[in-house]
Amino acid sequence: MAVTPLSTLDLPTYGPVVPVIVIDRLEDAVPLAQALVEGGVRVLEVTLRTPAALPAIEAMARAVPEAIVGAGTVLGAADAQRARDAGAVFAVSPGYTSALGQACRGLGLPLLPGVATSGEIMAALDDGYSFLKLFPAEAVGGIPLLKAWASPFGQVSFCPTGGITVATAPDYLALPNVRCVGGSWLTPAPALAQRDWARITELARAAQALRSA
């Protein structure tokens, strides 16, 4: 059955950049979310790459209700279930399988599936997904690839992630088939290590100011 992914949560309407967050210390989760929200960034993708990730999602969702907290690096049904149980309201995957798409649909968890090839796009389209994450964007072709896909996949829009910086993000956002970008530059490791929340708020404000050319 065809579905409209993210039908209950249209991520790009909240801003041009989705931060890709890696949490190592649970105690950083709430102040980090607060700093991003203060800077106008409400959609937060917390990657399931560390033991602190799921507790961080739970803490953010509970303590910062203005934040729209999702889980990244969702690899299968078990990850999706754990993310949903922790309070995530959307999922992001680095690749796509029908099993993952079906699992998220069954959980009522909106999914932004990752793709890197035309075949993966076609598989996602077969399952009703037309808003996709290009990952790792820079490594697999970036802007030239997205331009090449615009004609054969005119019904598809993208959130490119992977290697994008504040300097290159405007070039991606200028493409007609790009609705938003994902970036880790909003939460740089040095700022997290120093708990420099003011710096993260500043980066969030700058990200919200990015617009398509």
CSV table of C-alpha atoms in Angstrom, one decimal:
chain,number,residue,atom,x,y,z
A,1,MET,CA,0.0,0.0,0.0
A,2,ALA,CA,1.4,3.4,-1.0
A,3,VAL,CA,2.0,5.8,1.9
A,4,THR,CA,3.1,9.4,2.2
A,5,PRO,CA,6.1,9.3,4.5
A,6,LEU,CA,6.2,12.0,7.1
A,7,SER,CA,2.6,12.7,6.4
A,8,THR,CA,2.1,13.6,10.1
A,9,LEU,CA,5.4,15.5,10.3
A,10,ASP,CA,6.6,17.5,7.4
A,11,LEU,CA,10.2,18.2,8.6
A,12,PRO,CA,11.2,20.9,6.0
A,13,THR,CA,8.4,23.2,7.2
A,14,TYR,CA,10.3,23.7,10.4
A,15,GLY,CA,13.5,25.0,8.8
A,16,PRO,CA,16.2,24.4,6.2
A,17,VAL,CA,18.6,22.4,8.3
A,18,VAL,CA,18.1,19.3,10.5
A,19,PRO,CA,21.0,18.8,12.9
A,20,VAL,CA,22.6,15.4,13.0
A,21,ILE,CA,23.4,14.9,16.7
A,22,VAL,CA,25.7,12.4,18.4
A,23,ILE,CA,25.3,12.3,22.2
A,24,ASP,CA,28.0,10.8,24.3
A,25,ARG,CA,26.9,12.2,27.7
A,26,LEU,CA,23.3,11.9,28.7
A,27,GLU,CA,23.6,15.1,30.9
A,28,ASP,CA,24.2,17.1,27.7
A,29,ALA,CA,20.9,16.1,26.1
A,30,VAL,CA,18.5,18.6,27.6
A,31,PRO,CA,20.8,21.7,27.5
A,32,LEU,CA,21.7,20.9,24.0
A,33,ALA,CA,18.1,20.6,22.9
A,34,GLN,CA,17.3,23.8,24.7
A,35,ALA,CA,20.2,25.6,23.0
A,36,LEU,CA,19.0,24.5,19.5
A,37,VAL,CA,15.4,25.4,20.2
A,38,GLU,CA,16.5,28.8,21.5
A,39,GLY,CA,18.2,29.3,18.1
A,40,GLY,CA,15.1,28.4,16.2
A,41,VAL,CA,16.0,24.8,15.3
A,42,ARG,CA,13.2,22.5,16.6
A,43,VAL,CA,13.7,19.3,14.6
A,44,LEU,CA,16.5,17.2,16.2
A,45,GLU,CA,17.9,14.0,14.8
A,46,VAL,CA,19.6,12.1,17.5
A,47,THR,CA,21.7,9.3,16.0
A,48,LEU,CA,21.6,5.8,17.5
A,49,ARG,CA,25.4,5.6,17.6
A,50,THR,CA,26.1,5.8,21.3
A,51,PRO,CA,24.7,4.1,24.5
A,52,ALA,CA,23.4,7.6,25.5
A,53,ALA,CA,21.2,8.0,22.4
A,54,LEU,CA,17.9,6.4,23.5
A,55,PRO,CA,18.0,7.9,27.0
A,56,ALA,CA,18.8,11.3,25.4
A,57,ILE,CA,15.8,11.1,23.1
A,58,GLU,CA,13.6,10.3,26.1
A,59,ALA,CA,15.1,13.2,28.1
A,60,MET,CA,14.8,15.7,25.3
A,61,ALA,CA,11.2,14.7,24.4
A,62,ARG,CA,10.2,15.0,28.1
A,63,ALA,CA,12.0,18.1,29.1
A,64,VAL,CA,11.9,20.2,25.9
A,65,PRO,CA,8.4,19.9,24.5
A,66,GLU,CA,9.1,22.5,21.8
A,67,ALA,CA,11.6,20.1,20.3
A,68,ILE,CA,10.6,17.6,17.6
A,69,VAL,CA,12.9,14.7,18.5
A,70,GLY,CA,13.7,11.9,16.1
A,71,ALA,CA,16.1,9.0,15.9
A,72,GLY,CA,18.8,8.7,13.2
A,73,THR,CA,20.9,5.7,12.2
A,74,VAL,CA,17.8,3.5,12.4
A,75,LEU,CA,18.9,0.2,10.8
A,76,GLY,CA,15.9,-2.1,11.3
A,77,ALA,CA,12.7,-2.9,13.1
A,78,ALA,CA,14.2,-3.3,16.5
A,79,ASP,CA,15.9,0.2,16.3
A,80,ALA,CA,12.6,1.7,15.2
A,81,GLN,CA,10.7,0.1,18.1
A,82,ARG,CA,13.2,1.3,20.6
A,83,ALA,CA,13.2,4.7,19.2
A,84,ARG,CA,9.4,4.9,19.3
A,85,ASP,CA,9.4,3.6,22.8
A,86,ALA,CA,11.9,6.3,23.8
A,87,GLY,CA,9.7,9.1,22.4
A,88,ALA,CA,11.0,9.6,18.9
A,89,VAL,CA,8.4,11.0,16.6
A,90,PHE,CA,10.3,10.3,13.4
A,91,ALA,CA,13.1,8.0,12.2
A,92,VAL,CA,15.9,8.5,9.7
A,93,SER,CA,17.9,5.6,8.2
A,94,PRO,CA,21.2,5.6,6.3
A,95,GLY,CA,19.8,3.2,3.7
A,96,TYR,CA,16.4,1.6,2.8
A,97,THR,CA,14.8,-1.8,3.0
A,98,SER,CA,11.2,-2.7,2.6
A,99,ALA,CA,11.3,-4.5,6.0
A,100,LEU,CA,12.3,-1.2,7.7
A,101,GLY,CA,9.7,0.7,5.8
A,102,GLN,CA,7.0,-1.7,6.8
A,103,ALA,CA,8.2,-1.7,10.4
A,104,CYS,CA,8.0,2.0,10.7
A,105,ARG,CA,4.6,2.1,9.0
A,106,GLY,CA,3.3,-0.5,11.5
A,107,LEU,CA,4.6,1.6,14.4
A,108,GLY,CA,3.1,4.8,12.9
A,109,LEU,CA,6.6,6.2,12.9
A,110,PRO,CA,7.3,8.6,10.0
A,111,LEU,CA,10.5,7.5,8.2
A,112,LEU,CA,13.0,9.5,6.2
A,113,PRO,CA,14.8,6.7,4.3
A,114,GLY,CA,18.4,7.0,3.1
A,115,VAL,CA,19.3,6.3,-0.5
A,116,ALA,CA,22.6,6.4,-2.5
A,117,THR,CA,21.6,4.8,-5.8
A,118,SER,CA,18.9,4.9,-8.4
A,119,GLY,CA,17.9,1.4,-7.4
A,120,GLU,CA,17.3,2.4,-3.8
A,121,ILE,CA,15.2,5.3,-4.9
A,122,MET,CA,13.1,2.9,-7.0
A,123,ALA,CA,12.7,0.5,-4.1
A,124,ALA,CA,11.6,3.4,-1.8
A,125,LEU,CA,9.1,4.7,-4.4
A,126,ASP,CA,7.6,1.2,-4.7
A,127,ASP,CA,6.8,1.4,-1.0
A,128,GLY,CA,5.4,4.9,-1.3
A,129,TYR,CA,8.3,6.9,-0.1
A,130,SER,CA,9.1,10.0,-2.1
A,131,PHE,CA,10.9,12.3,0.4
A,132,LEU,CA,14.3,10.7,0.8
A,133,LYS,CA,17.7,11.3,2.5
A,134,LEU,CA,20.7,11.3,0.1
A,135,PHE,CA,23.5,9.8,2.1
A,136,PRO,CA,26.4,10.2,2.3
A,137,ALA,CA,25.7,13.1,0.0
A,138,GLU,CA,29.2,14.5,-0.8
A,139,ALA,CA,30.7,11.1,-1.1
A,140,VAL,CA,28.2,9.7,-3.6
A,141,GLY,CA,28.0,12.7,-5.9
A,142,GLY,CA,26.3,15.5,-4.1
A,143,ILE,CA,24.9,18.3,-6.2
A,144,PRO,CA,25.7,16.9,-9.6
A,145,LEU,CA,24.0,13.6,-8.7
A,146,LEU,CA,20.9,15.4,-7.4
A,147,LYS,CA,20.8,17.4,-10.7
A,148,ALA,CA,21.0,14.2,-12.7
A,149,TRP,CA,18.2,12.6,-10.7
A,150,ALA,CA,15.9,15.5,-11.1
A,151,SER,CA,14.6,14.4,-14.5
A,152,PRO,CA,14.1,10.6,-14.0
A,153,PHE,CA,12.9,11.1,-10.4
A,154,GLY,CA,10.9,14.3,-10.7
A,155,GLN,CA,8.4,13.2,-8.0
A,156,VAL,CA,11.2,12.7,-5.5
A,157,SER,CA,12.5,15.3,-3.0
A,158,PHE,CA,15.6,15.0,-0.9
A,159,CYS,CA,17.3,15.9,2.4
A,160,PRO,CA,21.0,15.5,1.6
A,161,THR,CA,23.2,14.6,4.5
A,162,GLY,CA,26.8,13.7,4.9
A,163,GLY,CA,29.7,16.1,4.4
A,164,ILE,CA,27.5,19.2,4.0
A,165,THR,CA,28.8,22.4,5.7
A,166,VAL,CA,27.4,25.8,6.4
A,167,ALA,CA,29.3,27.0,3.3
A,168,THR,CA,27.9,24.4,0.9
A,169,ALA,CA,24.4,24.1,2.4
A,170,PRO,CA,23.0,27.1,0.4
A,171,ASP,CA,24.1,25.4,-2.9
A,172,TYR,CA,22.1,22.3,-2.0
A,173,LEU,CA,19.1,24.3,-0.8
A,174,ALA,CA,19.0,26.1,-4.2
A,175,LEU,CA,18.2,22.8,-6.0
A,176,PRO,CA,14.5,22.4,-6.8
A,177,ASN,CA,14.5,18.8,-5.5
A,178,VAL,CA,16.1,19.6,-2.2
A,179,ARG,CA,13.7,20.5,0.7
A,180,CYS,CA,16.2,20.6,3.6
A,181,VAL,CA,19.7,19.4,4.5
A,182,GLY,CA,21.1,17.5,7.4
A,183,GLY,CA,24.3,18.7,9.1
A,184,SER,CA,26.5,17.9,12.0
A,185,TRP,CA,28.0,21.4,12.0
A,186,LEU,CA,25.3,22.7,14.3
A,187,THR,CA,26.6,20.6,17.1
A,188,PRO,CA,30.4,20.5,16.7
A,189,ALA,CA,32.3,18.2,19.0
A,190,PRO,CA,34.4,20.9,20.6
A,191,ALA,CA,31.3,22.9,21.6
A,192,LEU,CA,29.7,19.8,23.1
A,193,ALA,CA,32.9,18.9,25.0
A,194,GLN,CA,33.0,22.4,26.5
A,195,ARG,CA,29.2,22.6,26.9
A,196,ASP,CA,29.3,25.8,25.0
A,197,TRP,CA,25.5,26.1,24.6
A,198,ALA,CA,25.7,29.7,23.5
A,199,ARG,CA,27.8,28.7,20.6
A,200,ILE,CA,25.3,26.1,19.5
A,201,THR,CA,22.5,28.6,19.8
A,202,GLU,CA,24.5,30.9,17.5
A,203,LEU,CA,25.0,28.1,15.0
A,204,ALA,CA,21.3,27.3,15.1
A,205,ARG,CA,20.3,30.9,14.4
A,206,ALA,CA,22.7,31.0,11.4
A,207,ALA,CA,21.3,27.7,10.1
A,208,GLN,CA,17.7,29.0,10.3
A,209,ALA,CA,18.8,32.0,8.3
A,210,LEU,CA,19.8,29.8,5.3
A,211,ARG,CA,17.4,30.0,2.4
A,212,SER,CA,17.3,28.7,-1.1
A,213,ALA,CA,19.1,31.0,-3.5
